[in-house]
Amino acid sequence: MKATSPTAPGAPGPTAHRAPSTRDAGEALLRVAHRVEGLLSELAGEHGLTAFQARTLRALHDVSSQGALARQLGCTASRISVVTRELEERGLVRKISSISDRRMRMARPTPEGTRVVEAIGAGLTARSPLSALPEDRITALYHLMAEVEAVPEA
């Protein structure tokens, strides 16, 4: 069976004589990630946010601490502190005292912050190249990416 070449602009030529390599797969993943990140930047910009601010606001719906948020987003706790303060100044986040330790303050999305996250999410769903895939392929892709994500760093 002959492999077909990718159709993305700037994609490498055909792999007619060999199966795609780990490098080929990695480069394809980077191209798709770049495309989705560009879309996220565009949608976040429509709400006066950077892509990282939008990702932070979205992640605040799922994580319970600044440390967990920093790990999820792959950055430092100090960067999270700066970004959550910016989001708070915009009225998208409010700081509340932790139930377990009143000295700790936790950032939580405001109703406006939730509305912005939902609007960006709807835009991503509607315009993402992943939207062209059938549901079973999305599920398979999700599980594959979770498997790759779980591989320990070298």
Short mmCIF file of C-alpha atoms in Angstrom, two decimals:
data_model
loop_
_atom_site.label_atom_id
_atom_site.label_comp_id
_atom_site.label_asym_id
_atom_site.label_seq_id
_atom_site.Cartn_x
_atom_site.Cartn_y
_atom_site.Cartn_z
CA MET A 1 0.00 0.00 0.00
CA LYS A 2 1.39 3.39 -0.95
CA ALA A 3 1.48 6.19 1.65
CA THR A 4 0.15 9.55 0.58
CA SER A 5 1.89 12.83 1.12
CA PRO A 6 0.56 15.42 3.55
CA THR A 7 -1.43 18.21 1.97
CA ALA A 8 -0.44 20.99 4.35
CA PRO A 9 1.54 23.85 2.80
CA GLY A 10 5.21 23.42 3.62
CA ALA A 11 4.72 19.75 4.50
CA PRO A 12 7.49 17.38 3.46
CA GLY A 13 7.23 15.40 0.25
CA PRO A 14 5.71 11.95 -0.19
CA THR A 15 6.72 9.01 1.97
CA ALA A 16 5.94 6.52 -0.82
CA HIS A 17 8.81 4.17 -0.01
CA ARG A 18 8.62 4.13 3.77
CA ALA A 19 6.26 4.42 6.69
CA PRO A 20 6.24 7.82 8.40
CA SER A 21 9.02 8.11 10.98
CA THR A 22 8.82 9.41 14.52
CA ARG A 23 10.26 12.65 13.13
CA ASP A 24 7.55 12.83 10.43
CA ALA A 25 4.87 12.32 13.08
CA GLY A 26 6.46 14.91 15.36
CA GLU A 27 6.67 17.47 12.58
CA ALA A 28 3.03 16.86 11.62
CA LEU A 29 2.05 17.29 15.27
CA LEU A 30 3.97 20.57 15.47
CA ARG A 31 2.31 21.87 12.29
CA VAL A 32 -1.16 21.07 13.63
CA ALA A 33 -0.30 22.52 17.06
CA HIS A 34 0.98 25.70 15.39
CA ARG A 35 -2.25 25.98 13.40
CA VAL A 36 -4.47 25.46 16.46
CA GLU A 37 -2.32 27.85 18.55
CA GLY A 38 -2.72 30.48 15.82
CA LEU A 39 -6.47 30.03 15.89
CA LEU A 40 -6.47 30.28 19.68
CA SER A 41 -4.41 33.49 19.46
CA GLU A 42 -6.87 34.95 16.98
CA LEU A 43 -9.93 34.04 19.07
CA ALA A 44 -8.32 35.20 22.34
CA GLY A 45 -7.36 38.47 20.64
CA GLU A 46 -11.03 39.06 19.83
CA HIS A 47 -11.53 39.24 23.62
CA GLY A 48 -8.42 41.33 24.28
CA LEU A 49 -6.45 38.35 25.61
CA THR A 50 -3.27 36.55 24.66
CA ALA A 51 -3.41 32.84 23.91
CA PHE A 52 -1.66 32.12 27.23
CA GLN A 53 -4.16 34.23 29.16
CA ALA A 54 -7.00 32.33 27.47
CA ARG A 55 -5.38 28.98 28.28
CA THR A 56 -4.92 30.09 31.89
CA LEU A 57 -8.52 31.24 32.18
CA ARG A 58 -9.72 27.92 30.75
CA ALA A 59 -7.47 25.90 33.08
CA LEU A 60 -8.78 27.78 36.12
CA HIS A 61 -12.04 25.87 35.65
CA ASP A 62 -10.24 22.57 36.32
CA VAL A 63 -7.38 23.04 38.77
CA SER A 64 -7.42 23.87 42.44
CA SER A 65 -4.05 25.51 43.05
CA GLN A 66 -1.59 27.91 41.45
CA GLY A 67 1.05 25.16 41.56
CA ALA A 68 -1.19 22.70 39.71
CA LEU A 69 -2.03 25.40 37.19
CA ALA A 70 1.66 26.12 36.59
CA ARG A 71 2.38 22.41 36.06
CA GLN A 72 -0.56 22.04 33.67
CA LEU A 73 0.48 25.05 31.62
CA GLY A 74 4.20 24.30 31.78
CA CYS A 75 5.31 27.55 33.39
CA THR A 76 6.40 29.00 36.71
CA ALA A 77 4.13 29.85 39.62
CA SER A 78 5.30 33.47 39.37
CA ARG A 79 4.07 33.67 35.76
CA ILE A 80 0.70 32.28 36.88
CA SER A 81 0.57 34.92 39.59
CA VAL A 82 1.17 37.70 37.05
CA VAL A 83 -1.37 36.33 34.55
CA THR A 84 -4.09 35.74 37.14
CA ARG A 85 -3.57 39.30 38.42
CA GLU A 86 -3.99 40.61 34.84
CA LEU A 87 -7.15 38.55 34.44
CA GLU A 88 -8.43 39.81 37.81
CA GLU A 89 -7.85 43.42 36.70
CA ARG A 90 -9.97 42.68 33.61
CA GLY A 91 -12.79 41.29 35.78
CA LEU A 92 -12.39 37.76 34.38
CA VAL A 93 -11.03 36.22 37.59
CA ARG A 94 -11.62 36.78 41.29
CA LYS A 95 -9.37 35.69 44.15
CA ILE A 96 -10.95 33.76 47.00
CA SER A 97 -9.56 32.30 50.19
CA SER A 98 -8.81 28.60 50.18
CA ILE A 99 -11.17 26.53 52.31
CA SER A 100 -8.29 24.39 53.60
CA ASP A 101 -5.89 27.27 54.31
CA ARG A 102 -7.32 30.78 54.72
CA ARG A 103 -3.86 32.30 54.12
CA MET A 104 -3.90 31.03 50.53
CA ARG A 105 -5.78 32.88 47.81
CA MET A 106 -7.09 30.97 44.81
CA ALA A 107 -8.11 32.40 41.46
CA ARG A 108 -11.52 31.46 40.09
CA PRO A 109 -13.23 32.63 36.88
CA THR A 110 -16.00 35.17 37.23
CA PRO A 111 -19.22 34.73 35.24
CA GLU A 112 -17.69 37.03 32.59
CA GLY A 113 -14.53 34.91 32.58
CA THR A 114 -16.63 31.81 32.04
CA ARG A 115 -18.51 33.51 29.20
CA VAL A 116 -15.22 34.42 27.50
CA VAL A 117 -13.89 30.85 27.87
CA GLU A 118 -17.10 29.46 26.40
CA ALA A 119 -16.99 31.91 23.46
CA ILE A 120 -13.37 31.03 22.67
CA GLY A 121 -14.16 27.32 23.04
CA ALA A 122 -17.09 27.61 20.65
CA GLY A 123 -14.86 29.38 18.12
CA LEU A 124 -12.21 26.68 18.44
CA THR A 125 -14.80 23.96 17.99
CA ALA A 126 -16.27 25.61 14.92
CA ARG A 127 -12.99 26.54 13.21
CA SER A 128 -10.43 23.98 14.34
CA PRO A 129 -9.00 21.63 11.71
CA LEU A 130 -9.86 18.86 14.19
CA SER A 131 -13.55 19.61 13.62
CA ALA A 132 -13.27 17.95 10.21
CA LEU A 133 -12.57 14.59 11.86
CA PRO A 134 -15.35 12.16 12.75
CA GLU A 135 -16.04 11.65 16.47
CA ASP A 136 -14.35 8.23 16.61
CA ARG A 137 -11.13 9.70 15.16
CA ILE A 138 -11.24 12.58 17.67
CA THR A 139 -11.56 10.01 20.46
CA ALA A 140 -8.68 7.96 19.06
CA LEU A 141 -6.54 11.10 18.67
CA TYR A 142 -7.30 12.18 22.23
CA HIS A 143 -6.28 8.79 23.62
CA LEU A 144 -3.13 8.73 21.48
CA MET A 145 -2.12 12.23 22.64
CA ALA A 146 -2.81 11.25 26.28
CA GLU A 147 -0.55 8.24 25.79
CA VAL A 148 2.21 10.40 24.31
CA GLU A 149 1.75 12.97 27.07
CA ALA A 150 2.19 10.24 29.71
CA VAL A 151 5.61 9.19 28.39
CA PRO A 152 8.18 10.36 30.96
CA GLU A 153 10.58 13.08 29.85
CA ALA A 154 14.05 11.84 29.02
#
